[in-house]
Tab-separated table of C-alpha atoms in Angstrom:
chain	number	residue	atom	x	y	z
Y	248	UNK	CA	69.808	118.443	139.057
Y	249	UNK	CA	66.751	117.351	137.477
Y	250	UNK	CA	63.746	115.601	138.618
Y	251	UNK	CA	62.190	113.283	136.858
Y	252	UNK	CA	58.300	114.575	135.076
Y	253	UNK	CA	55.444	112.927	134.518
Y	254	UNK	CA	52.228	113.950	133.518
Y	255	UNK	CA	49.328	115.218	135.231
Y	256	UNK	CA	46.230	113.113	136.481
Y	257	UNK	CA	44.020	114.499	134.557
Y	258	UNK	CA	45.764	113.459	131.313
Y	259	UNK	CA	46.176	109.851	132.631
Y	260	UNK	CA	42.959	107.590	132.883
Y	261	UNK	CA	42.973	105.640	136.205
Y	262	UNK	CA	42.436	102.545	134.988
Y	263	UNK	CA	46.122	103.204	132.927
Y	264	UNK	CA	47.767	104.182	135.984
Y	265	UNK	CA	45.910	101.095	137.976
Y	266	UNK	CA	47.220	98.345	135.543
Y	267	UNK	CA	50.562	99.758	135.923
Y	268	UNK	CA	50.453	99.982	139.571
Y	269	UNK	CA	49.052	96.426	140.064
Y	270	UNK	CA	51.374	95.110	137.793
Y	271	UNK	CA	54.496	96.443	139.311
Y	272	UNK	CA	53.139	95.837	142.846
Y	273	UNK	CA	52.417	91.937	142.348
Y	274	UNK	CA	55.698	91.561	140.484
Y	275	UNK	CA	57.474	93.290	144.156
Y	276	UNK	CA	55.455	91.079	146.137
Y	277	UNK	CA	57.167	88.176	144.607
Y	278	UNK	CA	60.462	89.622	145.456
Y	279	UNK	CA	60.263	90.119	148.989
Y	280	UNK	CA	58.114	86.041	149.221
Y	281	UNK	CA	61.487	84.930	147.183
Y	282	UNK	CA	63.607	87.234	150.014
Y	283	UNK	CA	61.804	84.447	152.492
Y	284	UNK	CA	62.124	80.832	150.900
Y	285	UNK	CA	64.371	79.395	153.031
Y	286	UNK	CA	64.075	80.825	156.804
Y	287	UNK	CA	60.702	79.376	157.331
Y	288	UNK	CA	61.727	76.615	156.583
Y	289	UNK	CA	65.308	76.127	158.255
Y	290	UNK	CA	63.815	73.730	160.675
Y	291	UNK	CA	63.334	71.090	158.120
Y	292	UNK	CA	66.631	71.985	156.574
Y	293	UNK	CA	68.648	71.748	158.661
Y	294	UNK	CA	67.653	67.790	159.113
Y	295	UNK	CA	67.673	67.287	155.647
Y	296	UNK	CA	71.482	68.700	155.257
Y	297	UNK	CA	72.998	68.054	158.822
Y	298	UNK	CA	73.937	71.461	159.009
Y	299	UNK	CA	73.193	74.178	161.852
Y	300	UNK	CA	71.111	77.039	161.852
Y	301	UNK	CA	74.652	79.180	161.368
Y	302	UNK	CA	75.059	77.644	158.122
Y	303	UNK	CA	71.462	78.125	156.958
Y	304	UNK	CA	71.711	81.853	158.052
Y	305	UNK	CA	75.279	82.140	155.517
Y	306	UNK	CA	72.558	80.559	153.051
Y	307	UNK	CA	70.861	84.459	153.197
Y	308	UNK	CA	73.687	86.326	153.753
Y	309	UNK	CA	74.793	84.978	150.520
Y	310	UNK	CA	71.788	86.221	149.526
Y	311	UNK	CA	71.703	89.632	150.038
Y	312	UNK	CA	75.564	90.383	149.408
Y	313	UNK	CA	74.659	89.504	146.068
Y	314	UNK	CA	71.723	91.131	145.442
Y	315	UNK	CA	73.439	94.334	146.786
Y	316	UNK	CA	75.876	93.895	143.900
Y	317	UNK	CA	73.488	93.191	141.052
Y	318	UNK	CA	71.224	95.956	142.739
Y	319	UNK	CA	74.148	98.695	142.332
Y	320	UNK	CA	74.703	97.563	138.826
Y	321	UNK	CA	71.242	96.377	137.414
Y	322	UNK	CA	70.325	100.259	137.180
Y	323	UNK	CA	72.450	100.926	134.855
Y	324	UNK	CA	71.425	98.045	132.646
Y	325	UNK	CA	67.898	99.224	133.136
Y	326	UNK	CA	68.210	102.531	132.115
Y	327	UNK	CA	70.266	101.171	128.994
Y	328	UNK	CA	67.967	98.303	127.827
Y	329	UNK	CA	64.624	99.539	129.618
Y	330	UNK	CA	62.881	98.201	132.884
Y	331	UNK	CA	60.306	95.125	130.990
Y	332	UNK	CA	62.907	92.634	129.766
Y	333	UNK	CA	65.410	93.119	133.241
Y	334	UNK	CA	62.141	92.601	135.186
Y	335	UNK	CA	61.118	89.434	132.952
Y	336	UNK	CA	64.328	87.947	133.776
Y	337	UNK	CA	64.577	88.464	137.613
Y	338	UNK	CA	61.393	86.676	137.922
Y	339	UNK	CA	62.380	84.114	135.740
Y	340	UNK	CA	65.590	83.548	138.070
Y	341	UNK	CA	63.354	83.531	141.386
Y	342	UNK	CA	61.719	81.066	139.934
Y	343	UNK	CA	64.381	78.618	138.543
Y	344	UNK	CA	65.964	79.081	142.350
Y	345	UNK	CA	63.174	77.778	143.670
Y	346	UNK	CA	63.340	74.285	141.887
Y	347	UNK	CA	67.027	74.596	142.373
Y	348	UNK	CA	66.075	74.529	145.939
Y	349	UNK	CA	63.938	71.814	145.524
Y	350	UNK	CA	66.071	69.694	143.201
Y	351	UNK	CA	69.047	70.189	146.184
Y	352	UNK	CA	70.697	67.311	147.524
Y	353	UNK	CA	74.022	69.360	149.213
Y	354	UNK	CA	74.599	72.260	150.499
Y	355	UNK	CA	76.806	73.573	148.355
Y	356	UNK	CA	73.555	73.578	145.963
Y	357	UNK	CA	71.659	75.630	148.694
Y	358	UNK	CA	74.591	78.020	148.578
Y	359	UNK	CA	74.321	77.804	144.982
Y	360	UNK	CA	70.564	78.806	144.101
Y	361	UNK	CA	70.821	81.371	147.170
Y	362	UNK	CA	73.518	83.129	145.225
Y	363	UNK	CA	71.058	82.846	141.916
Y	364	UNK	CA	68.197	83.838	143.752
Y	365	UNK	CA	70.372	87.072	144.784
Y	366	UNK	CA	70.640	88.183	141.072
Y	367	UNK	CA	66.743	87.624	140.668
Y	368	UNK	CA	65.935	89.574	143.554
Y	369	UNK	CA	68.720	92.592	142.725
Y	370	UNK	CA	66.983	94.196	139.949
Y	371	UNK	CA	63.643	94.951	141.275
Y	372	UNK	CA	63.791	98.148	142.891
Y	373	UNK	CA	65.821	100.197	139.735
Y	374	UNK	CA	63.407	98.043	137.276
Y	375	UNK	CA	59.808	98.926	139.566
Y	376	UNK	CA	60.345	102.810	140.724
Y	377	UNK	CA	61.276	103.666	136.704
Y	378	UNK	CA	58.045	102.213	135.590
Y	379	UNK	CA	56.304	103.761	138.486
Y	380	UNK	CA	58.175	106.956	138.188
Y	381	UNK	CA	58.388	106.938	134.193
Y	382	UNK	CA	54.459	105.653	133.613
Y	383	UNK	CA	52.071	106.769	136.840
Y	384	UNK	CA	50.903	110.736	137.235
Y	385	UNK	CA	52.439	112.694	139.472
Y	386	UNK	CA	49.249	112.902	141.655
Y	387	UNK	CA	48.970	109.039	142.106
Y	388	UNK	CA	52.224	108.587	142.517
Y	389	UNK	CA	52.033	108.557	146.547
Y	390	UNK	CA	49.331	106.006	145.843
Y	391	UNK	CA	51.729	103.606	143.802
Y	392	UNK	CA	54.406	103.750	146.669
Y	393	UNK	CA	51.890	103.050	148.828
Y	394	UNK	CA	50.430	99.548	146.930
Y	395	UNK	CA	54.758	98.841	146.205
Y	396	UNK	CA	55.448	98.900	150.224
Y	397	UNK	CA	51.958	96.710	150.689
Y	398	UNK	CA	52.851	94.484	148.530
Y	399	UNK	CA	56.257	93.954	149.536
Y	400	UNK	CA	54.893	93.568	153.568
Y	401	UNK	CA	52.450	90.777	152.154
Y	402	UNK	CA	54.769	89.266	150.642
Y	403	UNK	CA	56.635	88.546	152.974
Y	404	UNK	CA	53.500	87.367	154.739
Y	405	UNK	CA	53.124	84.907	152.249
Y	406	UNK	CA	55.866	83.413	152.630
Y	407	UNK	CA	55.555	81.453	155.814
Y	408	UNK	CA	52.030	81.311	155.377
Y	409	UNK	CA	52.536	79.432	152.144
Y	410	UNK	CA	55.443	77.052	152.732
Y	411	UNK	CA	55.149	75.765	156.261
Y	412	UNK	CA	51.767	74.334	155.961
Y	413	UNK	CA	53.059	72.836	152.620
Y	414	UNK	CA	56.513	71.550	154.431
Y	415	UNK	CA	54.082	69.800	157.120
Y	416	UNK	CA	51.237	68.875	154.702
Y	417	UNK	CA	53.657	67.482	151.958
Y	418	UNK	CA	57.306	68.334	152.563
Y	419	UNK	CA	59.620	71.067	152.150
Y	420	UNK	CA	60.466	70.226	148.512
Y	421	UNK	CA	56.834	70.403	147.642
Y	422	UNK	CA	56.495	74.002	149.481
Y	423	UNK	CA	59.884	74.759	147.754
Y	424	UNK	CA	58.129	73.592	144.038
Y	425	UNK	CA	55.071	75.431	144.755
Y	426	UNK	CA	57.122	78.837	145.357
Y	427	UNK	CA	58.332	78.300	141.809
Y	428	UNK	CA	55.627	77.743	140.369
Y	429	UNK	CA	54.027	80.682	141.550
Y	430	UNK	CA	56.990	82.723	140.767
Y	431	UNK	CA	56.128	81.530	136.722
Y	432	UNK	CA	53.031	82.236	136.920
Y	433	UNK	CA	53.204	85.575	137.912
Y	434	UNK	CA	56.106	86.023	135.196
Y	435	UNK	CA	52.646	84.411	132.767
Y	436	UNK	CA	51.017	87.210	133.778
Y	437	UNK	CA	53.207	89.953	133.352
Y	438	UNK	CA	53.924	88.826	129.765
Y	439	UNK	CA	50.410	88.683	128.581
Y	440	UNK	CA	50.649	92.447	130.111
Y	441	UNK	CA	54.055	93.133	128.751
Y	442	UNK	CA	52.512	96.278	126.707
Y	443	UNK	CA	51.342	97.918	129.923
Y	444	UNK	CA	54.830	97.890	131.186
Y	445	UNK	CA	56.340	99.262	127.874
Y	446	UNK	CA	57.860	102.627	128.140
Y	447	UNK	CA	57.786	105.091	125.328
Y	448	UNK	CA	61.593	106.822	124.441
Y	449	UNK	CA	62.882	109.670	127.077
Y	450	UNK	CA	61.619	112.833	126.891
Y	451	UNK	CA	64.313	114.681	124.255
Y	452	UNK	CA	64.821	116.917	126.986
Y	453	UNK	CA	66.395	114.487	129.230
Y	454	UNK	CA	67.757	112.961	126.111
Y	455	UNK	CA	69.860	115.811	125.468
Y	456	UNK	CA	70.883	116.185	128.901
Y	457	UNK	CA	72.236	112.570	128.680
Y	458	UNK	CA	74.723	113.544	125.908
Y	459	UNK	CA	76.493	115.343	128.048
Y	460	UNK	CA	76.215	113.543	131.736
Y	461	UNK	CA	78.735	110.651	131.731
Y	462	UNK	CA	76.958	107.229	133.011
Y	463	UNK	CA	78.232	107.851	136.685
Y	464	UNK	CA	77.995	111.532	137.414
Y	465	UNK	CA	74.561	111.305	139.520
Y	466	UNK	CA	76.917	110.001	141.994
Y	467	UNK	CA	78.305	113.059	142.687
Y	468	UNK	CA	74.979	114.137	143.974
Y	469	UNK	CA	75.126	114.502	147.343
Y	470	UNK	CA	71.422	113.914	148.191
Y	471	UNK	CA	71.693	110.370	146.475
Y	472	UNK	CA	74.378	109.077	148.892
Y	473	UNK	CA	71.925	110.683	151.786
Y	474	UNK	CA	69.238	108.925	150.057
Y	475	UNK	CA	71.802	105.249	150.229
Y	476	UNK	CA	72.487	105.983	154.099
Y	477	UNK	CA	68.802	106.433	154.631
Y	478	UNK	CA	67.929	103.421	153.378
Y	479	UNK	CA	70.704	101.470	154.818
Y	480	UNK	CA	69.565	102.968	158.702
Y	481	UNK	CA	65.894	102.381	157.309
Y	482	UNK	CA	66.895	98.135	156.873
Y	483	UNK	CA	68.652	97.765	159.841
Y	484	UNK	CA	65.344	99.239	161.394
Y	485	UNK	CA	63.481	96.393	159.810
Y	486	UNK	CA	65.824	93.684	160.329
Y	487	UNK	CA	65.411	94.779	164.218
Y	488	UNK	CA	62.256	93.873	163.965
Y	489	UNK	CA	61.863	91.146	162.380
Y	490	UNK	CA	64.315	88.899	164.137
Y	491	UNK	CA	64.966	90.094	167.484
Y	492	UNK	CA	62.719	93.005	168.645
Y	493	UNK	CA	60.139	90.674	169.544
Y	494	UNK	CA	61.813	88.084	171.127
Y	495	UNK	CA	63.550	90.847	173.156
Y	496	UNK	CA	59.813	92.036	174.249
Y	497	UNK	CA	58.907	88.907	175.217
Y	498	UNK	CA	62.551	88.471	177.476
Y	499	UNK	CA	61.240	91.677	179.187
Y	500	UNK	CA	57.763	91.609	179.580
Y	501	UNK	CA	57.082	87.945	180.017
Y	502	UNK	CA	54.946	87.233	177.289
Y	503	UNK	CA	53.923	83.950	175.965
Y	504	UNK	CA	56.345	82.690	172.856
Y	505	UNK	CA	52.947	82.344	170.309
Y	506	UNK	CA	52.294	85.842	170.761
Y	507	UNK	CA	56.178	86.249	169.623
Y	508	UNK	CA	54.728	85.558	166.228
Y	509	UNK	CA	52.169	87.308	166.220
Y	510	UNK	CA	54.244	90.893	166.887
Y	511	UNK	CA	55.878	90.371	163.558
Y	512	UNK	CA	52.789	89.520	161.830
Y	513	UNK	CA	50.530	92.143	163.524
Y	514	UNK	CA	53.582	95.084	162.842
Y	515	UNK	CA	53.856	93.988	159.004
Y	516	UNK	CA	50.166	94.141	158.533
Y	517	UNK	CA	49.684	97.528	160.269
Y	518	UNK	CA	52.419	98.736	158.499
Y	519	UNK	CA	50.539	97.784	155.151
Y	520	UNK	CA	47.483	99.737	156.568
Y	521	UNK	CA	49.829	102.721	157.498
Y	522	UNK	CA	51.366	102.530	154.090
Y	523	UNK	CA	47.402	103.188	152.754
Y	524	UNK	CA	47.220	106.387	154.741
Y	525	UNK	CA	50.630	107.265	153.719
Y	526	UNK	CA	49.737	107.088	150.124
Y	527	UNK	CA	47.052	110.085	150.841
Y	528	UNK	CA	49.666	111.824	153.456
Y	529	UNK	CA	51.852	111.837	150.372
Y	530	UNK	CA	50.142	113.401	147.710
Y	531	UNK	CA	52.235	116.787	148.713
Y	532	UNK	CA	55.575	115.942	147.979
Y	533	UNK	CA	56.895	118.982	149.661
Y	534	UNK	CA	55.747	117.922	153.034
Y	535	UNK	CA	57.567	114.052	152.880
Y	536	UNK	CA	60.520	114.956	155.327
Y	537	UNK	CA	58.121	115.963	157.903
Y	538	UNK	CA	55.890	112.816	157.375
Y	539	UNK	CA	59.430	110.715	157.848
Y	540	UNK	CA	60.164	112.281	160.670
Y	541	UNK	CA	56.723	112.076	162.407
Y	542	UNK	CA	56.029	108.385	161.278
Y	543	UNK	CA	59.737	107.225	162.826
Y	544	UNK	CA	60.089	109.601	165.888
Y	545	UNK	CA	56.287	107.910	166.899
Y	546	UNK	CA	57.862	104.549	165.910
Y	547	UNK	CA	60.985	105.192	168.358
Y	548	UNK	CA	58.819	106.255	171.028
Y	549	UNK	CA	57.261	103.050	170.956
Y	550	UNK	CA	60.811	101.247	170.634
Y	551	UNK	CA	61.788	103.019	173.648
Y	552	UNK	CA	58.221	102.398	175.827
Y	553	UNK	CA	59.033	98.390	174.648
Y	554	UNK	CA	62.529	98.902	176.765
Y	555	UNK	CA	61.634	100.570	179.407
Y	556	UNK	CA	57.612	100.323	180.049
Y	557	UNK	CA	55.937	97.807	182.694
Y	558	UNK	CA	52.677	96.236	181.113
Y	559	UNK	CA	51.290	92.464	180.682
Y	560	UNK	CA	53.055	90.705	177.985
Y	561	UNK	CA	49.501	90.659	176.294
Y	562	UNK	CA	49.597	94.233	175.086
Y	563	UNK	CA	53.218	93.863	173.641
Y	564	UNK	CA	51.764	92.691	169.880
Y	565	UNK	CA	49.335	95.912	170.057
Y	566	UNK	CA	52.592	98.391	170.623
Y	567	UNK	CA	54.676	96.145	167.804
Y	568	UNK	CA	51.229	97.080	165.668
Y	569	UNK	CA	51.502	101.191	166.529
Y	570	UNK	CA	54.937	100.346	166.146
Y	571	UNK	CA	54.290	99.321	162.593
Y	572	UNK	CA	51.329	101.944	161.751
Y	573	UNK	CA	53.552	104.793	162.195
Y	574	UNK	CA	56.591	103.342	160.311
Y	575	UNK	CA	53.937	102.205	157.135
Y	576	UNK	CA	52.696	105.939	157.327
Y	577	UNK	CA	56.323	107.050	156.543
Y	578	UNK	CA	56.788	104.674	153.727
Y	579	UNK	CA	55.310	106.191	150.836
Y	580	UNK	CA	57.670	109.873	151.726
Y	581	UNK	CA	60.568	107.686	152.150
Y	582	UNK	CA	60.197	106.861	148.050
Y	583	UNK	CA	59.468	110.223	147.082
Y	584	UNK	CA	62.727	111.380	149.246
Y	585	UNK	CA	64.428	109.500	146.463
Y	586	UNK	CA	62.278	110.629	143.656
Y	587	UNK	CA	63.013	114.060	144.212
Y	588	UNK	CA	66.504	113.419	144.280
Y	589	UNK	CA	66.891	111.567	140.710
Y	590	UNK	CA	67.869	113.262	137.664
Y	591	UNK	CA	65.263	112.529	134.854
Y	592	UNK	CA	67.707	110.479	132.755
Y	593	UNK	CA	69.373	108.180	135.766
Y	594	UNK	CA	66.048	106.599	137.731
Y	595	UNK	CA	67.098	102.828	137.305
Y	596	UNK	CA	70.970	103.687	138.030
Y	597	UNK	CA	70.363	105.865	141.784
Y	598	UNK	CA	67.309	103.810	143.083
Y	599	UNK	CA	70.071	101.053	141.801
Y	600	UNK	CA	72.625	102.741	144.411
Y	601	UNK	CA	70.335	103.937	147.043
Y	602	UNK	CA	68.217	100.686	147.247
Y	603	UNK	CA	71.397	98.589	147.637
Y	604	UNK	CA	71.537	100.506	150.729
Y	605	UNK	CA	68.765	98.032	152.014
Y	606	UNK	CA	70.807	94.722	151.109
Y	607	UNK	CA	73.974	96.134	153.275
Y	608	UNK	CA	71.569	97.211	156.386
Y	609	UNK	CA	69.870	93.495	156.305
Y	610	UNK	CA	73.241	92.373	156.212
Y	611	UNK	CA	74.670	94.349	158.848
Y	612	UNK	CA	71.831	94.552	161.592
Y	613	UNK	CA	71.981	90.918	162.693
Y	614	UNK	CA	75.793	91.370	163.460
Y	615	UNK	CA	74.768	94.072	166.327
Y	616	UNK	CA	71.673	93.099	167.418
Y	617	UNK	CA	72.423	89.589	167.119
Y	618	UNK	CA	75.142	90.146	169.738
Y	619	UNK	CA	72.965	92.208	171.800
Y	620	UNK	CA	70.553	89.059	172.378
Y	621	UNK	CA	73.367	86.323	173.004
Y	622	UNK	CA	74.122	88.814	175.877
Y	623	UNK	CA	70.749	88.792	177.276
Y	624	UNK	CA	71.108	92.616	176.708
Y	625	UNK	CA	67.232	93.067	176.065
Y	626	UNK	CA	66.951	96.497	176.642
Y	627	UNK	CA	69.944	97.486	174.359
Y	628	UNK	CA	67.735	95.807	171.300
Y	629	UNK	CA	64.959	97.856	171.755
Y	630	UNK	CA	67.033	100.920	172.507
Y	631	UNK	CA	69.494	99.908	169.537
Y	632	UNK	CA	65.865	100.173	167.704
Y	633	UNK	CA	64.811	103.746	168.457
Y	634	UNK	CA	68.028	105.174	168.211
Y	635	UNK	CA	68.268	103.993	164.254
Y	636	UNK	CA	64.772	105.053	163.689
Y	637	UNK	CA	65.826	108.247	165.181
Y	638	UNK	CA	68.615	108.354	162.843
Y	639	UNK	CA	65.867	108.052	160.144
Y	640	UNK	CA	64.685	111.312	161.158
Y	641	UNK	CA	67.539	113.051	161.133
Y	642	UNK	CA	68.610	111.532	157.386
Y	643	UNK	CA	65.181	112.515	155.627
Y	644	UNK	CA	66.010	116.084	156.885
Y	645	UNK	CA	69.939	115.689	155.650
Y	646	UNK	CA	68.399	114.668	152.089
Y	647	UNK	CA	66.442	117.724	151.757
Y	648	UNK	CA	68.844	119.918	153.025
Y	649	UNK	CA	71.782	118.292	150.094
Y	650	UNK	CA	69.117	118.668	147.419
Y	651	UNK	CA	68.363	122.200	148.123
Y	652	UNK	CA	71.769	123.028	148.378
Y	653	UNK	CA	72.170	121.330	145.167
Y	654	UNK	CA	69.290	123.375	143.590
Y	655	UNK	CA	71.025	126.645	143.451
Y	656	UNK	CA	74.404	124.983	141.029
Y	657	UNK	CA	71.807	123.546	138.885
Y	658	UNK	CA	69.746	126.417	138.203
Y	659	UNK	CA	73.374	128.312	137.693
């Protein structure tokens, strides 16, 4: 096997590696505000339709089954037709799904544009970690996982921030309209960029290996299906948290529902500053499994102080943001655990299979822990919690251990 090369620092300018970076970072930040059109604004939805908040949660299930398909698949166009015009038109779909949104007078339309927001959302992660992989040094290449994760975490920030005081100001049409329209205007800006995202032809080295891989034999690499069940245990982790961890806390430590709120919003924004000291942390590749494993062994720790600690409801938002911290810090490894895994020739096709890994864990996690809280078993969320960020720990070790005992057959 392998890994993909890039060139040093010093033969980079920043400012080339900065544009990139930016570029591909506001672009991700768009998918994860597109992953949250609808849920903030289910209240008024669910008027507007006469439908229950079951149906409106199909409405993202629908969602992410379907970007897990076009996720899987999307690499495979992207390594065939290149990252810039795949990227173009998954923005261009987030957008039009918006209006669609808008424009929807049944819910069959809801289910409709959910389904068409899925294929716009599916091809980011193959189309963004080749350009980052294929066009940033390898000494800044920590840093540009870092600003990716940020950018996803305030995007999803933006998201509620954005539409609800539009749905009450206006109504939720006009918040819908206005997500569009953003959506279009970032795609504006990437095409007056487009030759910063252009990629020159493979290196003929990885060229000739091509000719004689066939499209689907990186998936006989054990460390990429590591990398897939990683992932999947790594969204589950997040889903946890952002639906019922902190309404579990608050069930056990009697704190006041505004400051439920505010545990999601203080974890994602100390996970963005973690992410920043991850991107430093991560500048030696050769030390990410131990950065994984410290970042989610602290985070379980805290899951498991949430379950079974006494303290004033007050200080629960303050362990949700250590909580957050030490899972950001780990972000920036957890890419490079993949990186280090991809054969130079296949990037968009394996982060294509390992990143649908997150679709099936956001699909999966409510299911469990959803059934945890309608049995007022509070402690078993939190618990649930730790043990899959423990799982984490153990994964990032199991990656390593497949691609060194890969390394010795591809030497041979």
């Amino acid at each position: 096997m392998t890994e993909t090369t890039f060139p040093p620092a010093a033969a980079v300018p920043l400012r080339q590696d900065a544009g990139v970076i930016g570029l591909v970072g506001i672009a991700h930040l768009i998918s994860h505000f597109s992953q949250l059109l609808l849920a903030p604004l289910f209240p008024w939805l669910k008027d507007a339709f006469g439908v229950g908040y079951a149906e409106l949660g199909f409405l993202m299930t629908i969602f992410f089954v379907v970007s897990c398909a076009v996720q899987a698949a999307s690499g495979f166009v992207v390594d065939r037709f290149g990252p810039r015009p795949i990227l173009f038109g998954g923005l261009a779909l987030l957008g039009f799904a918006a209006f669609g949104f808008a424009a929807s007078t049944h819910y069959a339309m809801l289910a409709l544009f959910a389904a068409v927001a899925g294929v716009g959302n599916g091809v980011f992660h193959p189309v963004d970690y080749t350009l980052l992989n294929r066009k940033v040094s390898g000494p800044r290449l920590g840093h540009a996982y870092s600003v990716h994760g940020i950018t996803g975490s305030l995007g999803w920030a933006l998201a509620p921030a954005l539409l609800v005081p539009l749905a009450i100001a206006f109504s939720w049409r006009t918040a819908l309209v206005a997500a569009g329209a953003l959506a279009f205007a970032v795609l504006a800006l990437l095409w007056f960029s487009r030759d910063r995202l252009a990629l020159m032809p493979a290196p003929a080295r990885a060229a000739a290996g091509a000719a004689h891989e066939g499209s689907f034999d990186f998936l006989r690499i054990p460390a990429v299906w590591m990398c897939f069940a990683f992932f999947l245990f790594y969204a589950m982790a997040l889903s946890a948290v952002q639906t019922f961890a902190p309404q579990a806390a608050r069930e056990l430590h009697g704190m006041a529902l505004p400051l439920v709120g505010l545990c999601l919003t203080v974890y994602m924004v100390a996970t963005a500053g973690g992410m920043v000291v991850g991107g430093f942390l991560a500048s030696d590749p050769a030390r990410c499994e131990r950065l994984v494993g410290a970042g989610f062994g602290f985070a379980a720790a805290i899951a498991l102080l949430l379950a079974f600690g006494s303290f004033p409801g007050d200080f629960v938002p303050a362990l949700f943001g250590l909580m957050g911290f030490a899972a950001g810090i780990a972000g920036p490894s957890r890419d490079l655990l993949v990186k280090r895994s991809t054969p130079a020739n296949a990037t968009g096709r394996v982060y294509g299979v390992v990143y649908a890994g997150l679709d099936i864990g956001q699909a999966i996690s409510p299911l469990v822990f959803g059934r945890f809280m309608d049995g007022g078993h509070h402690v078993a969320v939190l618990v649930g919690l730790a043990a899959v960020q423990s799982v984490l720990i153990a994964s990032a070790f199991n990656v390593r251990r497949a691609r060194r005992t890969l390394a010795p057959a591809a030497v041979a």
